[in-house]
Short mmCIF file of C-alpha atoms and ligand atoms in Angstrom, two decimals:
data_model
loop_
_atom_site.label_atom_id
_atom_site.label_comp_id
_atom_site.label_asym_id
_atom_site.label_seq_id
_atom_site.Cartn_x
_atom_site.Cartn_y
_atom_site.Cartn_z
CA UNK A 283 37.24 109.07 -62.39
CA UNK A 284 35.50 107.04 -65.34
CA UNK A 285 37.54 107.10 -68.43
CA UNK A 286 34.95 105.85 -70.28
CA UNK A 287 31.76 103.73 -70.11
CA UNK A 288 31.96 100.26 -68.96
CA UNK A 289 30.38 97.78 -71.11
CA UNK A 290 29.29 95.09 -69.25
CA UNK A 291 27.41 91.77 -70.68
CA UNK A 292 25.79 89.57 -68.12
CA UNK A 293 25.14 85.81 -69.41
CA UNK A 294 21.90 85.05 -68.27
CA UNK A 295 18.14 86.86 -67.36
CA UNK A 296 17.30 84.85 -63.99
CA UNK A 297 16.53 86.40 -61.05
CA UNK A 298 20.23 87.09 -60.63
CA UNK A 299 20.87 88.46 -64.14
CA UNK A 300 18.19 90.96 -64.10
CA UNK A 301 18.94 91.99 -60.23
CA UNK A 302 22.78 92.71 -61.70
CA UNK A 303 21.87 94.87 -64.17
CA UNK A 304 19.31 97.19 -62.62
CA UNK A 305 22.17 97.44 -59.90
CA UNK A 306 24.81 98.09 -62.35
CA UNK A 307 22.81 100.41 -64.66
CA UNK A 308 22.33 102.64 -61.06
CA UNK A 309 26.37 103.30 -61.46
CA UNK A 310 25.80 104.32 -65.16
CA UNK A 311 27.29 101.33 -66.16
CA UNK A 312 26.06 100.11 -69.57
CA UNK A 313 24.34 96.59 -69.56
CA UNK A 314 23.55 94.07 -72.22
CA UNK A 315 21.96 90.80 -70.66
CA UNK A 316 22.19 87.58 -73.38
CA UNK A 317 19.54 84.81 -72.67
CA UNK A 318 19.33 81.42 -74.11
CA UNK A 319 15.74 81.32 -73.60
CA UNK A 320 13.42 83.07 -76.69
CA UNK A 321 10.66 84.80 -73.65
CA UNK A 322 9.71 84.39 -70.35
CA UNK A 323 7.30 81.96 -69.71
CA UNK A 324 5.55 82.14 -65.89
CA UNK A 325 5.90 78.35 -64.63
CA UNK A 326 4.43 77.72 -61.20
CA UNK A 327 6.09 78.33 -58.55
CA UNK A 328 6.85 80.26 -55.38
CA UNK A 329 9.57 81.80 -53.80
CA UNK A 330 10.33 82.94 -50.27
CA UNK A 331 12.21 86.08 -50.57
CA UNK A 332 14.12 87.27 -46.59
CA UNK A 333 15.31 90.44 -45.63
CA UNK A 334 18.79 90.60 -46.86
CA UNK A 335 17.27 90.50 -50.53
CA UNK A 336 14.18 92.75 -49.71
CA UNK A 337 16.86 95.32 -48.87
CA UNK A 338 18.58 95.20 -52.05
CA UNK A 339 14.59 95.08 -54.03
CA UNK A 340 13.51 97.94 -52.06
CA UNK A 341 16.92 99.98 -53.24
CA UNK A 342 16.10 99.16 -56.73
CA UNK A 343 12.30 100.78 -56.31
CA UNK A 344 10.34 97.25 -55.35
CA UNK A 345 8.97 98.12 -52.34
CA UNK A 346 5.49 99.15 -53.38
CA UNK A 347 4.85 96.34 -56.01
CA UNK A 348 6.29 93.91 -53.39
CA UNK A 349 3.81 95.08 -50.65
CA UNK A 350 1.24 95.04 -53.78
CA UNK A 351 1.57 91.63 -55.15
CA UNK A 352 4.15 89.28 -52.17
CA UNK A 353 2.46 87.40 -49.42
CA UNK A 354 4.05 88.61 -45.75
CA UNK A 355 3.18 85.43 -43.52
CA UNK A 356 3.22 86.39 -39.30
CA UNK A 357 5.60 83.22 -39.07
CA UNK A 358 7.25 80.43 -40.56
CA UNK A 359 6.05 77.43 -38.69
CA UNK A 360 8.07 73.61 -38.88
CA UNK A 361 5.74 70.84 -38.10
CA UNK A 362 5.96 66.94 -37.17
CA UNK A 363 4.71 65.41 -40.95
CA UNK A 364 2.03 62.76 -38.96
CA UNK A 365 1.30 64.23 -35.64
CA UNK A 366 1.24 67.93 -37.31
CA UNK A 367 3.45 68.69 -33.65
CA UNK A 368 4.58 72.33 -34.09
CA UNK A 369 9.01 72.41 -33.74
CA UNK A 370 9.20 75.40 -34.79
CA UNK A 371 7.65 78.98 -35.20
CA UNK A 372 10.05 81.53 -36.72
CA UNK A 373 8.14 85.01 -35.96
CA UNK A 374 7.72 86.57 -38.94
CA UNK A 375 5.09 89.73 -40.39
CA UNK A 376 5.37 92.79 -37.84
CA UNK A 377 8.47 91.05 -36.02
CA UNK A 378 10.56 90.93 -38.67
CA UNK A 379 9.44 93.85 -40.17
CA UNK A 380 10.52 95.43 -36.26
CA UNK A 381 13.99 93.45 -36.49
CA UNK A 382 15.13 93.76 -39.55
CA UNK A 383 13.70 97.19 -40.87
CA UNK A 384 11.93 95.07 -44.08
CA UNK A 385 9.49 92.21 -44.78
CA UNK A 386 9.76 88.73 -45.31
CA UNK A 387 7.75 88.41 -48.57
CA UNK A 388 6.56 84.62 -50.00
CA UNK A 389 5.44 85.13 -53.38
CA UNK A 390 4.91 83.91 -57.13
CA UNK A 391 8.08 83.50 -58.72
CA UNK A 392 6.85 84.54 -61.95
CA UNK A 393 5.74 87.83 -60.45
CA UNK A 394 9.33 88.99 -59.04
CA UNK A 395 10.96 87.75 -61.85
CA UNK A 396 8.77 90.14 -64.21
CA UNK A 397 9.27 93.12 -61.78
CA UNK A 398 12.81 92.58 -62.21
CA UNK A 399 12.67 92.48 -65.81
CA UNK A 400 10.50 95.65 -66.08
CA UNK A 401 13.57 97.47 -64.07
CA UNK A 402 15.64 96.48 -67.36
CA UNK A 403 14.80 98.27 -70.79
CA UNK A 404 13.71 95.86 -73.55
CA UNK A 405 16.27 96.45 -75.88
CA UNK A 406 19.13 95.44 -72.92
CA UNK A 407 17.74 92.11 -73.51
CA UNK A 408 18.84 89.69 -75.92
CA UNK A 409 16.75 87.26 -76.06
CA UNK A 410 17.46 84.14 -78.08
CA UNK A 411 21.04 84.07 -77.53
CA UNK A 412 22.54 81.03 -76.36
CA UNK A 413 26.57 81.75 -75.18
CA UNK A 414 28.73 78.78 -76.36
CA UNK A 415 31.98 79.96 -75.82
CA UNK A 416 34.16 82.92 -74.84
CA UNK A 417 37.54 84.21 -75.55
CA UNK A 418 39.69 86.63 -73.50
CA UNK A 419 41.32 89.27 -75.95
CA UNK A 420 45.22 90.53 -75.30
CA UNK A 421 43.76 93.74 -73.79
CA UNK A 422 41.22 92.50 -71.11
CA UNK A 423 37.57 92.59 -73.33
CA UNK A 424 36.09 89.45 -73.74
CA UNK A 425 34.61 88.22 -76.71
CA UNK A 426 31.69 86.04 -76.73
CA UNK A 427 30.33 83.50 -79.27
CA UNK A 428 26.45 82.24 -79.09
CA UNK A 429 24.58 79.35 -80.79
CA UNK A 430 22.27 81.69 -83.00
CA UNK A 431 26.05 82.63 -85.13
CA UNK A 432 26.00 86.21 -83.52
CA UNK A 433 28.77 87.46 -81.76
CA UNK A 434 29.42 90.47 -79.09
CA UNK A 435 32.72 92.42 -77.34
CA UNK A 436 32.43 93.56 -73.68
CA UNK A 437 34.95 95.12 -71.17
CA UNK A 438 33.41 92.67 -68.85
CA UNK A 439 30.84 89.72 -68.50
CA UNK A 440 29.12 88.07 -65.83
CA UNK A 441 28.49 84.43 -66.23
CA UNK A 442 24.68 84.44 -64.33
CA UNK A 443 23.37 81.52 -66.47
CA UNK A 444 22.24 79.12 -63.76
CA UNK A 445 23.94 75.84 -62.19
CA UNK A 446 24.70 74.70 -65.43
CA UNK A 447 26.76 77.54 -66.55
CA UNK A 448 28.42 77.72 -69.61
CA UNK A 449 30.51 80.81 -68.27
CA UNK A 450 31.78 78.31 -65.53
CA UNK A 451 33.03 75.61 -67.68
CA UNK A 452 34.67 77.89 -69.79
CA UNK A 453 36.87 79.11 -66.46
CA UNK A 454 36.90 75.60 -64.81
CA UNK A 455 36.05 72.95 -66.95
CA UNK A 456 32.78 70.39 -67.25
CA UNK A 457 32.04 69.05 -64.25
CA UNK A 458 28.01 68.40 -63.54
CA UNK A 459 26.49 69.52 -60.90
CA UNK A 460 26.04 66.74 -58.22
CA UNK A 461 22.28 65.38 -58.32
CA UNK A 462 21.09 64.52 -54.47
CA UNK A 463 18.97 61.99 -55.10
CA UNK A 464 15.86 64.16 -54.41
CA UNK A 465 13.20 65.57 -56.88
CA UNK A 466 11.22 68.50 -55.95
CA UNK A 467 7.75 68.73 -57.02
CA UNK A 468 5.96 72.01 -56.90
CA UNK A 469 3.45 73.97 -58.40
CA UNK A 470 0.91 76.99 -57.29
CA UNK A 471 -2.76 76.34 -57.57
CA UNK A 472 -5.71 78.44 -56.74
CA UNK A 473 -7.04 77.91 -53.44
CA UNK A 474 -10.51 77.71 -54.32
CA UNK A 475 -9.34 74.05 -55.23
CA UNK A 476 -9.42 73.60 -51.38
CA UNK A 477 -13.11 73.34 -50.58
CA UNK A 478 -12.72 76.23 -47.53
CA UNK A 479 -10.06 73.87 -46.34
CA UNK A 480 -8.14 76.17 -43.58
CA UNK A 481 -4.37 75.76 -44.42
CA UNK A 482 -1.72 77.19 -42.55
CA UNK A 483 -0.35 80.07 -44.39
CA UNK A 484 3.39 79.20 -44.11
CA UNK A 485 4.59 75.88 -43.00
CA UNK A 486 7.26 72.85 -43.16
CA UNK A 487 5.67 69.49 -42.84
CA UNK A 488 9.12 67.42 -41.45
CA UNK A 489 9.21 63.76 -42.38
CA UNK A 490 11.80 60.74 -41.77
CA UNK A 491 13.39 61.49 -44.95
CA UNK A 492 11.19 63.91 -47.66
CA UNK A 493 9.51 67.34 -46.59
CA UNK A 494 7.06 69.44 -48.22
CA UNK A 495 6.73 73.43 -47.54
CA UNK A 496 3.67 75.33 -48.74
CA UNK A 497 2.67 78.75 -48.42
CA UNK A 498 0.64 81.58 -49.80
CA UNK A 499 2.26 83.88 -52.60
CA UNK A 500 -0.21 86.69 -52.48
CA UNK A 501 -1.48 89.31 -50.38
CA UNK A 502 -5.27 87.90 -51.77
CA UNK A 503 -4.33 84.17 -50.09
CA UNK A 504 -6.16 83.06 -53.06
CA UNK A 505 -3.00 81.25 -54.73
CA UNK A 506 -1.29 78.38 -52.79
CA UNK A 507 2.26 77.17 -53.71
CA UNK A 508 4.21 73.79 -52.76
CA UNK A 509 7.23 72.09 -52.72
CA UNK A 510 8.75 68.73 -51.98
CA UNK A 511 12.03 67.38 -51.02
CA UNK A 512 11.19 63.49 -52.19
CA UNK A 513 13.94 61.32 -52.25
CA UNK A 514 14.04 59.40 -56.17
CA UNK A 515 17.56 58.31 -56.75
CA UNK A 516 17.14 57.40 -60.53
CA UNK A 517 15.44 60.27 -61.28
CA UNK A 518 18.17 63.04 -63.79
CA UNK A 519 16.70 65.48 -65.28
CA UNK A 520 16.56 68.79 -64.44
CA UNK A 521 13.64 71.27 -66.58
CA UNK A 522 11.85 74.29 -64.85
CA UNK A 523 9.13 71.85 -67.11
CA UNK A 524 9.37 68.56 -66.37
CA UNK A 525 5.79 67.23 -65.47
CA UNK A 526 5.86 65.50 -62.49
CA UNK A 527 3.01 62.18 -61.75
CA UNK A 528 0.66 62.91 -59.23
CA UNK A 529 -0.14 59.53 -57.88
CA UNK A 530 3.61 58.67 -57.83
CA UNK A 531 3.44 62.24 -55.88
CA UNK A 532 0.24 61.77 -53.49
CA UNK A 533 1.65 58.00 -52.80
CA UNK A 534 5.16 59.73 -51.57
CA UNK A 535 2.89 61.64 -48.88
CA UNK A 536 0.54 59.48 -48.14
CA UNK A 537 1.96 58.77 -44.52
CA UNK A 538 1.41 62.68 -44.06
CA UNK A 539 -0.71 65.04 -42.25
CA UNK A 540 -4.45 65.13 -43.55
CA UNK A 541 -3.72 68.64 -44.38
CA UNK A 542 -0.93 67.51 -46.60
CA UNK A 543 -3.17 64.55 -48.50
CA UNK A 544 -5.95 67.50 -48.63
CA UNK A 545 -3.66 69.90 -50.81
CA UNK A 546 -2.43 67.04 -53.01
CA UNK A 547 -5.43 65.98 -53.54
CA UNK A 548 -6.05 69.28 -54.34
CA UNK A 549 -3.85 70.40 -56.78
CA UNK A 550 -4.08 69.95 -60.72
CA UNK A 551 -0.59 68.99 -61.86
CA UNK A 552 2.70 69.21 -60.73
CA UNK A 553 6.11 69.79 -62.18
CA UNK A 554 9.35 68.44 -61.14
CA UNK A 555 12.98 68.19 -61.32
CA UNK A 556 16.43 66.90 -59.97
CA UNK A 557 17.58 68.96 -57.11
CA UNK A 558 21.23 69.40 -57.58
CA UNK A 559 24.61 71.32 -55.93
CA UNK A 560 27.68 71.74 -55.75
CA UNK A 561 30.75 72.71 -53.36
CA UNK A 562 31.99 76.02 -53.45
CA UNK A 563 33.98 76.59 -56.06
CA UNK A 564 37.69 77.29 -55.98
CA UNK A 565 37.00 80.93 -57.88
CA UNK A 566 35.00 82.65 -59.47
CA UNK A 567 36.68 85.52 -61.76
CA UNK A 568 38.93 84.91 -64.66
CA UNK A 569 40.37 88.18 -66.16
CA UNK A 570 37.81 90.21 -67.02
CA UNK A 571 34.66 87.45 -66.45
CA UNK A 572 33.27 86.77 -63.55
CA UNK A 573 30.30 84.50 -62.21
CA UNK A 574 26.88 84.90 -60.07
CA UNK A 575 24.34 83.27 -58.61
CA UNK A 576 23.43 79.51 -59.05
CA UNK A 577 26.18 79.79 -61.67
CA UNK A 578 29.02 80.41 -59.05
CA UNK A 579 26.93 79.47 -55.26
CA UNK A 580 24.31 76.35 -56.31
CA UNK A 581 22.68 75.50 -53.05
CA UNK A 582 19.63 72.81 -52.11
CA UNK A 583 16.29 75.10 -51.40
CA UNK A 584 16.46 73.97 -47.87
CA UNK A 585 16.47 78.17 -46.62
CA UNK A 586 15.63 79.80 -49.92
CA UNK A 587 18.71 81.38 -50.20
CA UNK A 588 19.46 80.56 -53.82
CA UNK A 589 18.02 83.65 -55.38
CA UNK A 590 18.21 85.34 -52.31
CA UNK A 591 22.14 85.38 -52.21
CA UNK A 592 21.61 85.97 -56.22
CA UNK A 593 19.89 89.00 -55.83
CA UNK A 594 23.13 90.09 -52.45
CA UNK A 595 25.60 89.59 -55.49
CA UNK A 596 24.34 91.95 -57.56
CA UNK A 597 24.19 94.84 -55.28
CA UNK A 598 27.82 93.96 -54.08
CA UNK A 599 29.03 93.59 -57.94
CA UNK A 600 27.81 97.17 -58.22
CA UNK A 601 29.63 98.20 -55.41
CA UNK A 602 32.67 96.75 -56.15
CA UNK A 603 32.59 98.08 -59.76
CA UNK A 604 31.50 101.57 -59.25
CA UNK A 605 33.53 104.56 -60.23
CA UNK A 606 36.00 101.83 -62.15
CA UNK A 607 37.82 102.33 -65.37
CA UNK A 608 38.60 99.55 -67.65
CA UNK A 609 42.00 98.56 -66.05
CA UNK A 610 40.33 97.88 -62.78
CA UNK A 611 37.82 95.48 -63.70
CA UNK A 612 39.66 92.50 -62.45
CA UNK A 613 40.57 93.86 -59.19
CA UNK A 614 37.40 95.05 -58.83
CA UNK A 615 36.32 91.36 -59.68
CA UNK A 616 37.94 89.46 -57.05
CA UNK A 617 37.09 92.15 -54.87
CA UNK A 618 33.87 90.66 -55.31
CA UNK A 619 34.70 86.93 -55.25
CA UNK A 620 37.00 87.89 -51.73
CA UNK A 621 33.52 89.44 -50.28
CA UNK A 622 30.70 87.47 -50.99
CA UNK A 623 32.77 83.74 -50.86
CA UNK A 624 32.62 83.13 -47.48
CA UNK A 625 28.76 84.13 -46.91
CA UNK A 626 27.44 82.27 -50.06
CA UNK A 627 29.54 78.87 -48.70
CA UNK A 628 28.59 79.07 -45.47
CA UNK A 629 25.24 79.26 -46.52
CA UNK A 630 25.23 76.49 -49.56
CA UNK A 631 26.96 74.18 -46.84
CA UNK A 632 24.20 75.20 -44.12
CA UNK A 633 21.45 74.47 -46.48
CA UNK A 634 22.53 71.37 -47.72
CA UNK A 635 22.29 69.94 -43.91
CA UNK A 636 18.23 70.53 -44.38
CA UNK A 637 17.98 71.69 -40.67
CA UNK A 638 17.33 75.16 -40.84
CA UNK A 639 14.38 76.39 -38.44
CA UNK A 640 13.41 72.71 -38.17
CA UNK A 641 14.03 73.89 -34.28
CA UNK A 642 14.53 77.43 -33.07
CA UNK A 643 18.07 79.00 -34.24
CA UNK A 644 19.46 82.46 -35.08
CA UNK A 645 18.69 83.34 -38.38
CA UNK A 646 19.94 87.00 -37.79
CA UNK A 647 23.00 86.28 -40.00
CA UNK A 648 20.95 85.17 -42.80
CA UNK A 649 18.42 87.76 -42.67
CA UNK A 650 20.59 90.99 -41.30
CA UNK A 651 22.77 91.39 -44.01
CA UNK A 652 22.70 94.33 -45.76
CA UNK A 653 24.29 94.34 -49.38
CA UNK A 654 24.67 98.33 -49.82
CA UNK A 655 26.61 98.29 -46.25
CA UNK A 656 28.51 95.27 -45.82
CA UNK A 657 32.02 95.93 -45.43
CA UNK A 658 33.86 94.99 -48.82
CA UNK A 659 36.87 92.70 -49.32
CA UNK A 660 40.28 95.52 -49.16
CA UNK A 661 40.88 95.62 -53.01
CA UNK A 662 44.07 94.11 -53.75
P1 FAD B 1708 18.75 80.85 -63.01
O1 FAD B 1708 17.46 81.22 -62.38
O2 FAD B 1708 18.98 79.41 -63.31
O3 FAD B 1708 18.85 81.70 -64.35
C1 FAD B 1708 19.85 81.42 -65.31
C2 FAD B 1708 19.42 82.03 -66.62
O4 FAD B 1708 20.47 81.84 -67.56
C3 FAD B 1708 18.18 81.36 -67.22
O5 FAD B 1708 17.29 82.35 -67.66
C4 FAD B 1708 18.74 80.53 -68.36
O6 FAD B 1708 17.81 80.35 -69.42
C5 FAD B 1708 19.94 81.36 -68.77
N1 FAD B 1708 21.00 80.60 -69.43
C6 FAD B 1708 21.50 79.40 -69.06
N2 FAD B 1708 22.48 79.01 -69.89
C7 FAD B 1708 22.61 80.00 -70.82
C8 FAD B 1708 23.46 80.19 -71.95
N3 FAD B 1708 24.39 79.27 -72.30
N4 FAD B 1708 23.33 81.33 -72.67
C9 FAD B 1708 22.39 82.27 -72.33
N5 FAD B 1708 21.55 82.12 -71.29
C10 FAD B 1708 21.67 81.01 -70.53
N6 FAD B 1708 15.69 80.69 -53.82
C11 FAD B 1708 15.18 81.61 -52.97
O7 FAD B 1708 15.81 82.66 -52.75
N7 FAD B 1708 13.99 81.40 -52.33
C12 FAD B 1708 13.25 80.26 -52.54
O8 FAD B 1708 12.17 80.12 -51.97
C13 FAD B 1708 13.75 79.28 -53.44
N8 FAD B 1708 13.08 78.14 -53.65
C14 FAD B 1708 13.61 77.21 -54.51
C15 FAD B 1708 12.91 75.99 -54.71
C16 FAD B 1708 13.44 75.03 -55.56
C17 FAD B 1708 12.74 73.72 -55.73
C18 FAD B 1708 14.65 75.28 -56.26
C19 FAD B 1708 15.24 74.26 -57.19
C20 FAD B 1708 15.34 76.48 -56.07
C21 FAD B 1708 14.83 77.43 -55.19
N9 FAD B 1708 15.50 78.64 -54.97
C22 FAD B 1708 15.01 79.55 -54.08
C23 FAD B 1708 16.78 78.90 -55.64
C24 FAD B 1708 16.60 79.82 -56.83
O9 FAD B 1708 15.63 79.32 -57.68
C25 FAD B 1708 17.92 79.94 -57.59
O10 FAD B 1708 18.98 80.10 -56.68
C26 FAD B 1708 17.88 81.15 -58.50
O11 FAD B 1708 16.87 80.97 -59.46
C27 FAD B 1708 19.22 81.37 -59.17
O12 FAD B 1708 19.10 82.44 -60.06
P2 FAD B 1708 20.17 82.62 -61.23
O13 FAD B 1708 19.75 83.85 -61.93
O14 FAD B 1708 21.53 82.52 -60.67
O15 FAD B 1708 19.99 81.33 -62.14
#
């Protein structure tokens, strides 16, 4: 039995962040979630969200705002980028729903983010805190230093502050992530912009060596979101806010599909950034500290699976940390690390190959896990 009530402080109020602490506040565990950032802004962008996340949303109360406000496409269609020659049609809407028990939602990214948030009371939130540094104390709490001169003490923290996590270089050392020589440029524009232009609701367009993916992200259809893989070696930075240039963008594609001209031409701006990973890492807990998400499992977009597998790791942290006392945070920990390693490599290794669904594969072992039920790592 609980001595006494974990404190836990999570690093970070992504989609991972927040999806940890409305799992660990289910256990009664109490959760204070530091952010760099000083609010939430709502950049645009979409976000495919499969199955084995929906599952863990829909335990955390999501399902109606989810069937409310997220897009549920009836497949997910690869194309030829010239000849528009369909590869690939993944059936998706009822057949998924019939497979897997859940939808497969496609939706704005600033809407799931802020349904996440709302799961989290305000004051669990600090915003405007920037972690520089951390220090493990003789009897397991960790104390944590931020930018703003503020300091705090948990029995626990989880380091869910993105791919270029602080939390990780304090328990491995700097070490950038590795840039792939490929910008993505997205944004999500109303469709109105299209002139009654009939675009397919989900689709890959597959060329020699770039890609673009667009899709609706709401029930309405009346918001359409895309995203490239271009490839732009000298291009470094990576901002949520980096502007991207649209003729440098529409010249990229201009080899493509006329539907694919039509919605560049379409759309009003564009930001864009460095798409960056990394290998799997060699751990992920150090005493009482452990990582998740992008922070611990940075993977190319190639299945949308990064927040996906996020969202897996916060249900299994709960697991793994429920009915534990102080002393067993670190076993409970690696427990962690031990179960979700081997899924979250396989799949940043998978995704970095860019094949998935290009033809038809099994996509059951993406899609049919269940985070509540997997069997966990035997603690140790
Ligand atoms: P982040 O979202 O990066 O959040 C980290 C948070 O930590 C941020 O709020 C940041 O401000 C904060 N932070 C950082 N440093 C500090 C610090 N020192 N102190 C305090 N706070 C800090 N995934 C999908 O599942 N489906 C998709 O369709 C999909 N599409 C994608 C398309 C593109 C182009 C890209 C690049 C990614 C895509 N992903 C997708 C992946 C997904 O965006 C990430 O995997 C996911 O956002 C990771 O969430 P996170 O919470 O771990 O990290």
């Amino acid at each position: 039995m609980r001595q006494q009530t974990l404190r836990i402080a999570i690093i970070g109020a992504g989609i991972g962040g927040l999806t940890a602490a409305a799992c660990l506040r289910r256990i009664g565990v109490e959760v204070c979630i530091f952010e760099q950032a000083r609010g939430f802004t709502r950049l645009g962008a979409g976000i495919q969200q499969a199955p084995n996340a929906i599952r863990v949303l829909y335990a955390l109360g999501l399902k109606d705002r989810l069937l409310a406000q997220a897009f549920q496409p009836d497949s997910n269609d690869s194309r030829d980028y010239d000849t528009g020659a369909l590869t690939n049609s993944l059936p998706l809407g009822e057949a998924v729903r019939a497979r897997h028990g859940v939808p497969y939602f496609l939706m704005h990214r600033g809407d799931l983010h802020a349904m996440l948030a709302e799961l989290v009371p305000p004051e669990a939130i600090r915003l405007n805190h920037r972690l520089m540094g951390l220090d493990h104390n003789p009897d397991g709490t960790v104390r944590l230093r931020f930018t703003n001169g503020e300091s705090a003490e948990a029995d626990a923290v989880i380091g869910a502050d993105g791919v270029h996590s602080i939390v990780r270089e304090a328990m491995l050392g700097p070490e950038a992530p590795r840039f792939t020589g490929r910008v993505a440029y997205r944004t999500v524009f109303p469709t109105r912009r299209l002139n009654g232009l009939d675009v397919y609701p989900c689709i890959k367009w597959w060329g020699p060596d770039r890609h673009i993916v667009s899709y609706f992200v709401n029930p309405r259809r009346d918001e359409l979101y895309f995203v490239t893989s271009t490839p732009e070696p000298d291009f470094s930075i990576e901002s949520w806010s980096s502007k991207g240039d649209l003729d440098t963008l529409r010249a990229a594609y201009d080899m493509f599909h006329p539907q694919v001209r039509a919605i560049l031409a379409a759309c009003p701006d564009v930001h864009k950034w460095a798409l960056v990973e990394r290998d799997p890492l060699p751990r992920w807990v150090e005493g009482n500290v452990a990582l998740l998400g992008d922070a611990c499992h940075p993977m190319t977009p190639y299945m949308a699976q990064g927040a996906s597998t996020s969202i897996e790791d916060g249900a299994v942290l709960s697991r793994c940390l429920d009915g534990v006392d102080r002393d067993g945070v670190n076993a409970a920990l690696r427990r962690y690390e031990a179960t979700r390693k081997p899924r979250t490599s396989r799949i940043q290794l998978t995704s970095a190959q860019n094949t998935w669904l290009r033809q038809p594969h099994d996509a059951d072992w993406v899609y049919g896990y269940d985070a509540w039920t997997e069997p966990l790592a035997p603690a140790s």
